[in-house]
Amino acid sequence: MSITLLHTADWQLGKPFGSIEGDTAALLREERFEAVKRIAALAQDRKVDAVLVAGDVFDSATTPDQIIQRALEAMKTYSGPWVLLPGNHDPAQSESPWTRLNRIGFPKNVIPAVNPEVITLVGGRLAVLPAPLTRKNEPDDVTQWMDTAETTPNVIRVGLAHGSICNKLPEGDATNQIADDRPVKANLDYLALGDWHGTKEIAPKIWYSGTPEPDRFPRNDPGNVLIVSINKSDSAPKVEKIATGRYQWHRCEITYGVGGDVDPISVIEAAIEDAVENPNETLLRLQISGTTDLAGRRRIEDSLNIWEARLRYLRRRLKELVDEPSADDLDAIDKSGFVRAAVDELKTMADDPTNQRQDIARTALRILYFEHIAAGN
Amino acid sequence: MRIRRVEISAFRCFSDRVVIEAIGDGITLLVGDNEEGKSTVLAALQTVLSEKHNVTGAVANSFLPYGSKVRPEIWLEFDLNGVGYRLHKAFCQKPAAELEAETGGRWTGDAAEEKIRELLEFTSPSRGKTKPDHRGLLALFWVEQGYGHWQPHINETAHSSLAGALEKEVGTVTGGERGRTLTKHIQERLSNNLTPKTRKPTGDYKDAKERVTELQGRHEDLSEKLRSFEEKVETLSQDRERLGNLEADDPIGSADARLSMAKKSVREVEGLEHNLKTSRANLKMAKAQRALADTLVSNRNKDRNSVIAADQEVDELKNNQIAAEKVARNAKEAFNSAKKLHDGTKTDLATAQSNATTARRLADFLQHQSLFENARTRLKKAEKAESVATDLTAKANANLVTPEALEQLRELDANARDLNARLKAVATYLEFMPEGGRRARIDGKNIEEDALTLTEPTQIDLEDYGGIRVLPGGEDLVSRREAADKAVHELDGKCDKFGVTALQDATKQGNDRESWLNEAAIHRTVVDAQAPEGLEALREEVANLMAEAKNVEEDLGDTGTPDMKPSEASDRADELERKLSELAAAERQASDDLRSWEGKLGEANANFAVIAEQRGKAVVSAGILRKNIKVSVKEASDKFLQEEFDNAVKMVERTSDEANKLESMLVDSDPDGARQEFNAATKALEKIGETLQELRQKIRELEIELRTLGQEDTSAEFDVVNGELERATVQEERLKHEVEALDLLFTTLVKEEQIARETFLGPVRDHIEPYLKRLFPGSDLVLNDQTLAITHLRRDGLDEPYERLSIGTREQLAVLARLAFADLLDSHGKQSPIILDDALVFSDDRRFEQMQRILDRAAERMQIIILTCHERSYFNSGWTTKRLDNCKD
């Protein structure tokens, strides 16, 4: 006899996306509720026994009632149990979204796991052992209690926690640490984790589901939930990753130099086109490094202006792109006369790495060049 | 270009034909008098080269000589770039234009016009007469009369040619108009972000900085708000935990138990205190009863003693009464004796009083009589001395020789002596030494003396000789003699006045007068001694004494006056008065004794009465006391009273023991400690209640506050502001970087443009310099690098604007600039003749001569035609001279 769970985490409902300017931030904020609706529909569709949300349901301790009510509304499609765990974004403090949830009232199938107590579900066959955070940074391993948590024999024990699994993540906080041998010590059949926004298998019984809707330019694998089937007789649960994200967040990093055979614009175009399937639902962080002549710089900026209009959002990172004005660039500004003399002087400064105004001189040359082009010469 | 020949027919003032030919290189001087048409020659040259042949209207008519209908025609032969050309134009009627090149080219009509414009880089006016702007380089080098001191006219063609030549020499150092536009645009962009003078941020840059500041403020506020929220959340958790812990310990219950214990202790203390108070009251009452019993016993004893004492007093008063009666009797007897003695002394005193009075009256009479006699004697002596003194004074006053008069006479006598001595000093002194007893005589009298002093003519008869007349001489003998005589006369007069014969007599009389007066004064001293108060006072005293003596005598009456001295009478009176005094003292003593016995008698009688009364009262009082004792014994016997007292003493002892015991118990129960514990327990209960209440209240308030704060979505707002701040900071940094770049760009462009300008004008300065140093040694001519106009003459470090220089200097500098420009163009293959129509009329002789030398030098490379009416001024120049009148048909 097995049970099936939907493991998700890091909804961060109400996240404002302050770093994204314009209307896109509002769309992204709204989309997180849509993601919850998709999860509810999926849970209903797959007839899972329970949905476990491994922390950070809400984005902050000051989440207003409206967000909480909208969350409950988005969860309605699935009538089975929802176990919601407080994470570091929404710790179960004396005043928190959880106290507000209590005041607002919630359906019986919604179970705020605000205490480290065994929650028995699925007719007593499933024991969920939650490790809620009661503050942003817990110095101790809050899952330790699971080791001694008593449950009826043969019940499936599932741990639910939010934090950094020790020694297994490429990066992570020093706080909210979780021992990687917790499933063994606590005799867990599965440890459902949140906090790491990409989907990641730490061990056969330890998984991060990741956030269901991407919310940053990632270096991992966000935008999924996990369907977990647990059978006591199996050595490990069966875990199925299902994509739920709508907006695609991509990083694109390009490096090139002056005078290469490849046209820099075609490099940029190719890189973006490779990364982007649906421009309208894509947020792109484009970093270009290397050197370019001024004509190339102008073409790059023209190209990026076009992409900026096509994409949902484009974040340019061009600080590492250094101007290297070519002889043609300089001749294009002027071949003779005092303007040329000024160009030569600025070029000398721009080429001198010991000159404190090297960078300013480069920009001055770029301005001069762009002015020249704008004047139609 | 070189002009070789010009022929003018029917043009303006030339109604006839004028031919100027064989115009060579170098300088040609074309001389013409006023109104002879030399300026018309220049006009003809400009017309044939620049005016269209088919021009009509006022322009065409202006070419016609006054009143002429003959068509104006001009022929011009010139060399250009090594090719000879011949140009002919006819205007007004049958206008025509024809250009022939010696190399074979020929153009007519508009083609000729087009060709000539092409050759000379002229431009065509849209209509009407050509202007200097259309005439290319010739507008620069051909100077019309009256315009010599104006700035050289540099039209677009000239500017282009000059700039082209300069750029060929120094390279393309300027950026031209495009460069300047670029610089201006960069400056505008810079000033859009940085104020030019104060270099403060403005425009977008300022907005970006303000935006960052504003967002930083909001960021801090929200950060603080979040921090505060988190602190309150933490505080709420801690307070709830604290309250939970407190409530688990049941501090109220503990405090209640403590308070109950304290209350019990206090109640026990209060019970002891009540008992002690009661016990002390009992003791006090027992003591009062003991005192009462004691008093009753004492009073009974006192009453019995009082009866005994009363009996004793009655006995004692009886004895006293008997003694008092005896004393009164003795006093009566003594009083009677004293009265008798007193009466005797009173009689003796009256007798003695009478005798003494009589003796004193007699003594007084004798005394007054003696005084009267003495006063009368002194009066007689005084009246006599006064009489003598009065007589002597009257005698002295009759004598006129007062000391003042005597002094006057002495002065007059001395004067007369002095004047006589003076007379004798000049008189003739004769000493007689007769022989043989012979005599000398004057006026018949013998001269007895041995010598004579003569002061007047004197006849002396000498015995046996005859007469001799002596005439004393001297200058003022006569006046001296008159003065001496006058003095003697005056002395004699005064002597008569004072009644004396001579000074000696006067002296005697004066002495007598003094003697009388002194004597009178002595007599008056006697008067003063006898009558110190004056004669009248003494007379009155005598009269009074006499009246007093009569009165005393009348008092004595018939008793007569015994024959005794006043002193004896006085001594007798004194003796009788002393005896009287003794009798008076004896009488006062007897009187005092009488009053004393009278008092003692009164006292003895009163004492007897008092004692008798006291005896009566004591007898009554003793009776009453005896009666009272009987009554009280009947009510309470002495034994009963003693028993009552003994019982009271025992009661006091018992209640005292009881009070002491209670007091000891109270001390042992520590009443202060019990009450302090009660107060402390009460306060502790209140404090705990308050603390819990406060904590609960604080928790409630925090809950309410956090519910509100939790709804504000502050985290989201903070996140948004944080994002905005990051973007605003990036924008500010970008603008800062851009502004710095614009600033660097602008300053670099301005600096390079300045360098370029200075470089650009270098060749012009090089060409001007040889000319300038002849005329203005050590100076520089400064041109505008854009317009090439003359801006300053720099002399001794001072820039003098062209417009403020004298007209003469300006026309000289304008010519020099043209020569330099012509040199520059010549070196780049562009030759143009210079025509100056009386362009140096304001120059002084020295400069004029220098200018001729300068023109000489320039003419080595260029053709110069000078039109002038001042032939004499150029006479020594040695230049080729053509007179206009010689050029006419």
XYZ file of N, CA, C and O in Angstrom, chain B residues 705-847:
572
model
N -1.184 46.368 17.836
C -0.286 47.142 16.966
C 0.266 46.276 15.838
O 0.311 46.679 14.676
N 0.676 45.057 16.209
C 1.284 44.189 15.199
C 0.247 43.713 14.179
O 0.589 43.493 13.014
N -0.979 43.554 14.619
C -2.014 43.185 13.643
C -2.116 44.249 12.561
O -2.223 43.957 11.379
N -2.061 45.512 13.002
C -2.137 46.617 12.038
C -0.879 46.660 11.174
O -0.953 46.740 9.948
N 0.282 46.601 11.853
C 1.545 46.689 11.105
C 1.688 45.513 10.152
O 2.202 45.670 9.037
N 1.245 44.358 10.583
C 1.375 43.159 9.759
C 0.570 43.253 8.482
O 0.845 42.551 7.505
N -0.414 44.121 8.484
C -1.267 44.270 7.297
C -0.677 45.223 6.271
O -1.209 45.359 5.184
N 0.395 45.906 6.643
C 0.843 47.008 5.789
C 1.757 46.579 4.661
O 2.206 47.413 3.877
N 2.067 45.337 4.599
C 2.896 44.806 3.511
C 4.205 45.590 3.391
O 4.657 45.915 2.299
N 4.765 45.933 4.548
C 5.972 46.763 4.573
C 7.134 46.088 3.866
O 7.931 46.745 3.193
N 7.236 44.789 4.004
C 8.342 44.073 3.340
C 8.294 44.283 1.842
O 9.319 44.514 1.190
N 7.072 44.166 1.299
C 6.945 44.340 -0.151
C 7.310 45.765 -0.537
O 8.033 45.988 -1.519
N 6.828 46.706 0.252
C 7.142 48.115 -0.043
C 8.645 48.350 0.035
O 9.233 49.033 -0.802
N 9.259 47.746 1.050
C 10.709 47.874 1.203
C 11.428 47.282 -0.012
O 12.373 47.862 -0.539
N 10.950 46.122 -0.449
C 11.563 45.460 -1.594
C 11.464 46.341 -2.853
O 12.426 46.486 -3.604
N 10.292 46.947 -3.022
C 10.089 47.825 -4.190
C 11.019 49.035 -4.103
O 11.705 49.395 -5.063
N 11.040 49.659 -2.918
C 11.892 50.852 -2.745
C 13.362 50.472 -2.907
O 14.149 51.214 -3.509
N 13.708 49.308 -2.408
C 15.090 48.852 -2.540
C 15.472 48.717 -4.013
O 16.555 49.150 -4.431
N 14.541 48.127 -4.783
C 14.789 47.985 -6.226
C 14.907 49.350 -6.888
O 15.806 49.598 -7.699
N 13.993 50.262 -6.499
C 14.030 51.607 -7.084
C 15.327 52.313 -6.711
O 15.931 53.012 -7.534
N 15.741 52.127 -5.464
C 16.977 52.777 -5.012
C 18.183 52.234 -5.787
O 19.062 52.999 -6.200
N 18.211 50.927 -5.993
C 19.323 50.339 -6.747
C 19.366 50.923 -8.163
O 20.432 51.316 -8.655
N 18.184 50.998 -8.768
C 18.154 51.532 -10.140
C 18.504 53.017 -10.158
O 19.235 53.483 -11.029
N 17.962 53.747 -9.167
C 18.261 55.190 -9.113
C 19.750 55.421 -8.864
O 20.351 56.356 -9.422
N 20.360 54.575 -8.028
C 21.790 54.711 -7.751
C 22.608 54.439 -9.013
O 23.552 55.160 -9.334
N 22.187 53.367 -9.747
C 22.873 53.057 -11.007
C 22.723 54.232 -11.978
O 23.694 54.653 -12.625
N 21.508 54.771 -12.026
C 21.259 55.906 -12.928
C 22.107 57.107 -12.526
O 22.698 57.778 -13.380
N 22.176 57.370 -11.228
C 22.978 58.502 -10.757
C 24.450 58.293 -11.095
O 25.129 59.208 -11.569
N 24.927 57.070 -10.861
C 26.338 56.791 -11.168
C 26.595 56.898 -12.666
O 27.628 57.409 -13.096
N 25.611 56.423 -13.438
C 25.779 56.508 -14.896
C 25.849 57.978 -15.326
O 26.721 58.365 -16.112
N 24.929 58.776 -14.766
C 24.925 60.195 -15.140
C 26.188 60.896 -14.640
O 26.734 61.761 -15.330
N 26.610 60.511 -13.456
C 27.841 61.115 -12.918
C 29.010 60.799 -13.857
O 29.795 61.688 -14.210
N 29.066 59.543 -14.233
C 30.134 59.130 -15.141
C 30.015 59.886 -16.470
O 31.011 60.379 -17.017
N 28.779 59.995 -16.947
C 28.566 60.659 -18.234
C 28.912 62.144 -18.141
O 29.522 62.701 -19.059
N 28.525 62.747 -17.017
C 28.833 64.174 -16.834
C 30.351 64.375 -16.783
O 30.886 65.317 -17.389
N 31.015 63.500 -16.066
C 32.477 63.614 -16.013
C 33.081 63.427 -17.400
O 34.030 64.125 -17.780
N 32.490 62.491 -18.158
C 32.992 62.259 -19.517
C 32.722 63.470 -20.405
O 33.587 63.896 -21.176
N 31.501 64.034 -20.252
C 31.162 65.233 -21.041
C 32.088 66.384 -20.679
O 32.532 67.144 -21.549
N 32.353 66.503 -19.386
C 33.232 67.572 -18.915
C 34.631 67.412 -19.505
O 35.233 68.367 -20.013
N 35.117 66.179 -19.432
C 36.443 65.904 -19.990
C 36.449 66.176 -21.487
O 37.380 66.795 -22.030
N 35.385 65.733 -22.135
C 35.287 65.904 -23.589
C 35.249 67.385 -23.955
O 35.978 67.835 -24.845
N 34.437 68.110 -23.233
C 34.288 69.532 -23.534
C 35.605 70.284 -23.310
O 36.042 71.054 -24.162
N 36.213 70.055 -22.164
C 37.466 70.783 -21.874
C 38.555 70.395 -22.874
O 39.348 71.243 -23.303
N 38.564 69.132 -23.277
C 39.566 68.706 -24.257
C 39.311 69.375 -25.611
O 40.244 69.860 -26.264
N 38.049 69.405 -26.014
C 37.708 70.034 -27.305
C 38.062 71.523 -27.288
O 38.653 72.045 -28.246
N 37.712 72.194 -26.191
C 37.985 73.638 -26.107
C 39.489 73.887 -26.148
O 39.963 74.793 -26.850
N 40.222 73.072 -25.404
C 41.677 73.256 -25.375
C 42.272 73.027 -26.758
O 43.078 73.845 -27.249
N 41.852 71.974 -27.424
C 42.419 71.659 -28.736
C 41.998 72.692 -29.777
O 42.752 72.999 -30.687
N 40.777 73.201 -29.625
C 40.327 74.222 -30.572
C 41.166 75.484 -30.440
O 41.547 76.111 -31.426
N 41.473 75.825 -29.196
C 42.308 77.006 -28.952
C 43.693 76.828 -29.572
O 44.215 77.730 -30.237
N 44.244 75.644 -29.365
C 45.567 75.356 -29.953
C 45.470 75.435 -31.475
O 46.326 76.013 -32.156
N 44.391 74.883 -32.023
C 44.221 74.853 -33.481
C 44.120 76.265 -34.053
O 44.700 76.579 -35.091
N 43.373 77.101 -33.308
C 43.222 78.483 -33.793
C 44.576 79.177 -33.893
O 44.871 79.864 -34.861
N 45.334 78.981 -32.842
C 46.643 79.644 -32.835
C 47.523 79.092 -33.944
O 48.261 79.839 -34.597
N 47.426 77.823 -34.197
C 48.218 77.221 -35.266
C 47.749 77.706 -36.639
O 48.540 77.996 -37.534
N 46.429 77.797 -36.754
C 45.812 78.124 -38.034
C 46.274 79.478 -38.566
O 46.568 79.639 -39.744
N 46.345 80.451 -37.682
C 46.692 81.805 -38.132
C 48.193 82.028 -38.231
O 48.622 83.125 -38.583
N 48.970 81.031 -37.966
C 50.428 81.165 -38.019
C 50.938 81.714 -39.348
O 51.698 82.697 -39.377
N 50.543 81.141 -40.470
C 51.057 81.638 -41.767
C 50.694 83.098 -42.008
O 51.492 83.843 -42.588
N 49.494 83.497 -41.612
C 49.116 84.901 -41.817
C 50.052 85.789 -41.023
O 50.541 86.814 -41.519
N 50.302 85.380 -39.778
C 51.225 86.175 -38.953
C 52.610 86.231 -39.600
O 53.274 87.269 -39.594
N 53.017 85.103 -40.168
C 54.343 85.064 -40.813
C 54.426 86.065 -41.965
O 55.458 86.707 -42.173
N 53.335 86.171 -42.734
C 53.351 87.089 -43.883
C 53.235 88.538 -43.454
O 53.788 89.421 -44.090
N 52.483 88.781 -42.384
C 52.304 90.175 -41.938
C 53.574 90.697 -41.268
O 53.932 91.862 -41.428
N 54.220 89.834 -40.568
C 55.308 90.252 -39.690
C 56.363 91.123 -40.378
O 56.734 92.176 -39.854
N 56.861 90.782 -41.611
C 57.883 91.634 -42.260
C 57.375 93.048 -42.531
O 58.126 94.009 -42.440
N 56.051 93.159 -42.873
C 55.496 94.495 -43.129
C 55.310 95.250 -41.816
O 55.636 96.429 -41.708
N 54.807 94.523 -40.862
C 54.438 95.171 -39.598
C 55.647 95.739 -38.867
O 55.581 96.815 -38.266
N 56.748 95.028 -38.948
C 57.910 95.490 -38.173
C 58.490 96.786 -38.727
O 59.180 97.512 -38.026
N 58.176 97.096 -40.025
C 58.620 98.391 -40.558
C 57.784 99.530 -39.975
O 58.296 100.594 -39.669
N 56.492 99.220 -39.873
C 55.582 100.294 -39.463
C 55.396 100.360 -37.931
O 55.393 101.429 -37.338
N 55.223 99.175 -37.331
C 54.990 99.120 -35.868
C 55.927 98.080 -35.274
O 55.500 96.938 -34.987
N 57.187 98.439 -35.078
C 58.156 97.449 -34.581
C 57.709 96.859 -33.230
O 57.187 97.586 -32.392
N 57.900 95.570 -33.080
C 57.606 94.898 -31.800
C 56.134 94.649 -31.547
O 55.752 94.281 -30.444
N 55.306 94.873 -32.566
C 53.871 94.679 -32.336
C 53.373 93.438 -33.101
O 54.080 92.898 -33.943
N 52.147 93.008 -32.719
C 51.492 91.894 -33.416
C 50.129 92.359 -33.884
O 49.452 93.113 -33.179
N 49.742 91.845 -35.074
C 48.392 92.121 -35.544
C 47.571 90.860 -35.278
O 47.908 89.776 -35.746
N 46.512 91.019 -34.496
C 45.724 89.853 -34.100
C 44.465 89.771 -34.958
O 43.722 90.743 -35.058
N 44.273 88.590 -35.581
C 43.101 88.388 -36.432
C 42.161 87.387 -35.764
O 42.576 86.542 -34.992
N 40.900 87.513 -36.126
C 39.916 86.526 -35.679
C 40.088 85.268 -36.526
O 40.036 85.338 -37.758
N 40.287 84.148 -35.822
C 40.605 82.943 -36.588
C 39.394 82.436 -37.353
O 39.526 81.644 -38.270
N 38.202 82.919 -37.018
C 37.008 82.491 -37.754
C 36.760 83.397 -38.948
O 36.657 82.933 -40.083
N 36.681 84.696 -38.683
C 36.301 85.634 -39.755
C 37.510 86.209 -40.466
O 37.386 86.799 -41.536
N 38.680 86.054 -39.883
C 39.939 86.616 -40.376
C 39.945 88.140 -40.314
O 40.815 88.791 -40.885
N 38.964 88.719 -39.658
C 38.949 90.174 -39.500
C 40.030 90.581 -38.495
O 40.447 89.795 -37.649
N 40.479 91.862 -38.644
C 41.479 92.365 -37.695
C 40.761 92.676 -36.381
O 39.775 93.404 -36.368
N 41.259 92.122 -35.309
C 40.606 92.409 -34.015
C 41.424 93.392 -33.189
O 40.873 94.345 -32.638
N 42.742 93.183 -33.107
C 43.568 94.033 -32.250
C 44.917 94.321 -32.877
O 45.405 93.555 -33.702
N 45.469 95.387 -32.413
C 46.905 95.599 -32.611
C 47.518 95.451 -31.214
O 47.148 96.174 -30.291
N 48.397 94.493 -31.081
C 48.979 94.227 -29.755
C 50.321 94.943 -29.654
O 51.271 94.596 -30.350
N 50.373 95.967 -28.854
C 51.619 96.743 -28.670
C 51.964 96.792 -27.196
O 51.099 97.119 -26.388
N 53.202 96.476 -26.889
C 53.676 96.525 -25.487
C 52.736 95.729 -24.567
O 52.432 96.152 -23.444
N 52.266 94.620 -25.054
C 51.434 93.751 -24.213
C 49.997 94.207 -24.107
O 49.192 93.576 -23.430
N 49.666 95.310 -24.745
C 48.285 95.812 -24.665
C 47.565 95.547 -25.982
O 48.130 95.766 -27.057
N 46.332 95.094 -25.895
C 45.521 94.851 -27.079
C 44.679 96.089 -27.354
O 43.810 96.440 -26.564
N 44.924 96.728 -28.527
C 44.127 97.907 -28.879
C 43.139 97.495 -29.966
O 43.544 97.095 -31.059
N 41.854 97.549 -29.656
C 40.871 97.133 -30.655
C 41.012 97.953 -31.941
O 41.279 99.168 -31.896
N 40.789 97.282 -33.035
C 40.968 97.918 -34.345
C 40.105 99.177 -34.465
O 40.567 100.220 -34.924
N 38.871 99.054 -33.994
C 37.930 100.172 -34.153
C 38.366 101.405 -33.364
O 37.894 102.503 -33.637
N 39.244 101.223 -32.394
C 39.630 102.381 -31.569
C 40.955 102.978 -32.004
O 41.438 103.928 -31.389
N 41.521 102.417 -33.056
C 42.767 102.992 -33.579
C 42.443 104.211 -34.443
O 41.287 104.393 -34.888
N 43.451 105.030 -34.733
C 43.205 106.204 -35.582
C 42.892 105.737 -37.009
O 43.225 104.614 -37.407
N 42.245 106.637 -37.774
C 41.866 106.271 -39.145
C 43.120 105.967 -39.966
O 43.185 105.004 -40.735
N 44.149 106.778 -39.734
C 45.396 106.565 -40.488
C 45.987 105.195 -40.200
O 46.371 104.460 -41.119
N 46.029 104.834 -38.901
C 46.586 103.526 -38.535
C 45.731 102.405 -39.108
O 46.242 101.404 -39.608
N 44.404 102.612 -39.041
C 43.513 101.566 -39.546
C 43.740 101.341 -41.043
O 43.817 100.202 -41.496
N 43.847 102.449 -41.844
C 44.010 102.244 -43.289
C 45.361 101.590 -43.571
O 45.478 100.760 -44.475
N 46.369 101.897 -42.762
C 47.676 101.261 -42.968
C 47.583 99.752 -42.651
O 48.059 98.917 -43.420
N 46.955 99.413 -41.496
C 46.861 98.003 -41.099
C 46.006 97.217 -42.103
O 46.290 96.054 -42.407
N 44.937 97.859 -42.626
C 44.079 97.179 -43.597
C 44.872 96.840 -44.855
O 44.731 95.752 -45.442
N 45.728 97.762 -45.277
C 46.561 97.501 -46.455
C 47.547 96.369 -46.160
O 47.735 95.454 -46.969
N 48.153 96.426 -44.944
C 49.117 95.379 -44.589
C 48.452 94.008 -44.580
O 49.022 93.021 -45.053
N 47.220 93.925 -44.002
C 46.521 92.644 -43.959
C 46.266 92.143 -45.380
O 46.453 90.962 -45.688
N 45.855 93.054 -46.265
C 45.592 92.643 -47.660
C 46.870 92.130 -48.306
O 46.866 91.139 -49.044
N 47.982 92.839 -48.045
C 49.251 92.401 -48.640
C 49.606 91.002 -48.130
O 50.042 90.135 -48.898
N 49.373 90.772 -46.795
C 49.695 89.460 -46.231
C 48.805 88.387 -46.843
O 49.272 87.294 -47.184
N 47.505 88.681 -46.933
C 46.590 87.711 -47.558
C 47.012 87.423 -48.998
O 47.001 86.279 -49.470
N 47.373 88.496 -49.725
C 47.768 88.329 -51.127
C 49.033 87.473 -51.216
O 49.150 86.598 -52.095
N 49.955 87.726 -50.293
C 51.184 86.911 -50.255
C 50.844 85.451 -50.037
O 51.392 84.562 -50.695
N 49.931 85.226 -49.064
C 49.561 83.848 -48.719
C 48.950 83.152 -49.945
O 49.323 82.028 -50.295
N 48.019 83.877 -50.608
C 47.354 83.263 -51.759
C 48.341 83.094 -52.919
O 48.302 82.081 -53.647
N 49.193 84.064 -53.043
C 50.190 83.996 -54.131
C 51.053 82.743 -53.958
O 51.356 82.051 -54.928
N 51.417 82.470 -52.712
C 52.267 81.302 -52.480
C 51.510 80.000 -52.745
O 52.119 78.934 -52.817
N 50.183 80.118 -52.845
C 49.404 78.926 -53.198
C 48.822 79.050 -54.600
O 47.791 78.425 -54.913
N 49.433 79.890 -55.432
C 49.089 79.942 -56.844
C 47.898 80.812 -57.171
O 47.378 80.743 -58.289
N 47.475 81.576 -56.250
C 46.342 82.455 -56.554
C 46.821 83.888 -56.523
O 47.124 84.431 -55.462
N 46.882 84.454 -57.745
C 47.362 85.831 -57.823
C 46.190 86.758 -58.066
O 45.299 86.446 -58.851
N 46.236 87.856 -57.408
C 45.157 88.823 -57.592
C 45.753 90.205 -57.484
O 46.533 90.478 -56.565
N 45.453 91.082 -58.456
C 46.007 92.441 -58.372
C 45.377 93.195 -57.207
O 44.228 92.951 -56.855
N 46.165 94.095 -56.654
C 45.642 94.953 -55.583
C 45.440 96.335 -56.154
O 46.349 96.892 -56.778
N 44.226 96.851 -55.992
C 43.946 98.204 -56.483
C 43.554 99.053 -55.288
O 42.621 98.711 -54.548
N 44.303 100.124 -55.112
C 44.043 101.014 -53.973
C 43.681 102.384 -54.519
O 44.504 103.055 -55.124
N 42.438 102.778 -54.261
C 41.987 104.091 -54.743
C 42.134 105.083 -53.605
O 41.270 105.170 -52.729
N 43.261 105.789 -53.643
C 43.586 106.755 -52.576
C 43.306 106.151 -51.189
O 42.556 106.694 -50.369
N 43.958 105.026 -50.949
C 43.711 104.276 -49.699
C 44.653 104.696 -48.585
O 44.581 104.156 -47.489
N 45.551 105.659 -48.820
C 46.498 106.055 -47.778
C 46.483 107.571 -47.596
O 47.505 108.208 -47.491
N 45.298 108.144 -47.552
C 45.207 109.615 -47.493
C 45.337 110.141 -46.076
O 45.544 111.332 -45.883
N 45.189 109.283 -45.094
C 45.264 109.770 -43.701
C 46.620 109.488 -43.049
O 46.789 109.759 -41.869
N 47.547 108.970 -43.797
C 48.844 108.613 -43.219
C 49.753 109.829 -43.151
O 49.736 110.681 -44.046
N 50.510 109.890 -42.051
C 51.465 111.003 -41.961
C 52.648 110.736 -42.898
O 52.767 109.649 -43.494
N 53.514 111.731 -43.047
C 54.577 111.632 -44.064
C 55.479 110.426 -43.787
O 55.848 109.701 -44.717
N 55.817 110.250 -42.494
C 56.766 109.160 -42.199
C 56.155 107.819 -42.548
O 56.742 106.995 -43.248
N 54.928 107.616 -42.091
C 54.287 106.325 -42.362
C 53.995 106.173 -43.850
O 54.048 105.073 -44.406
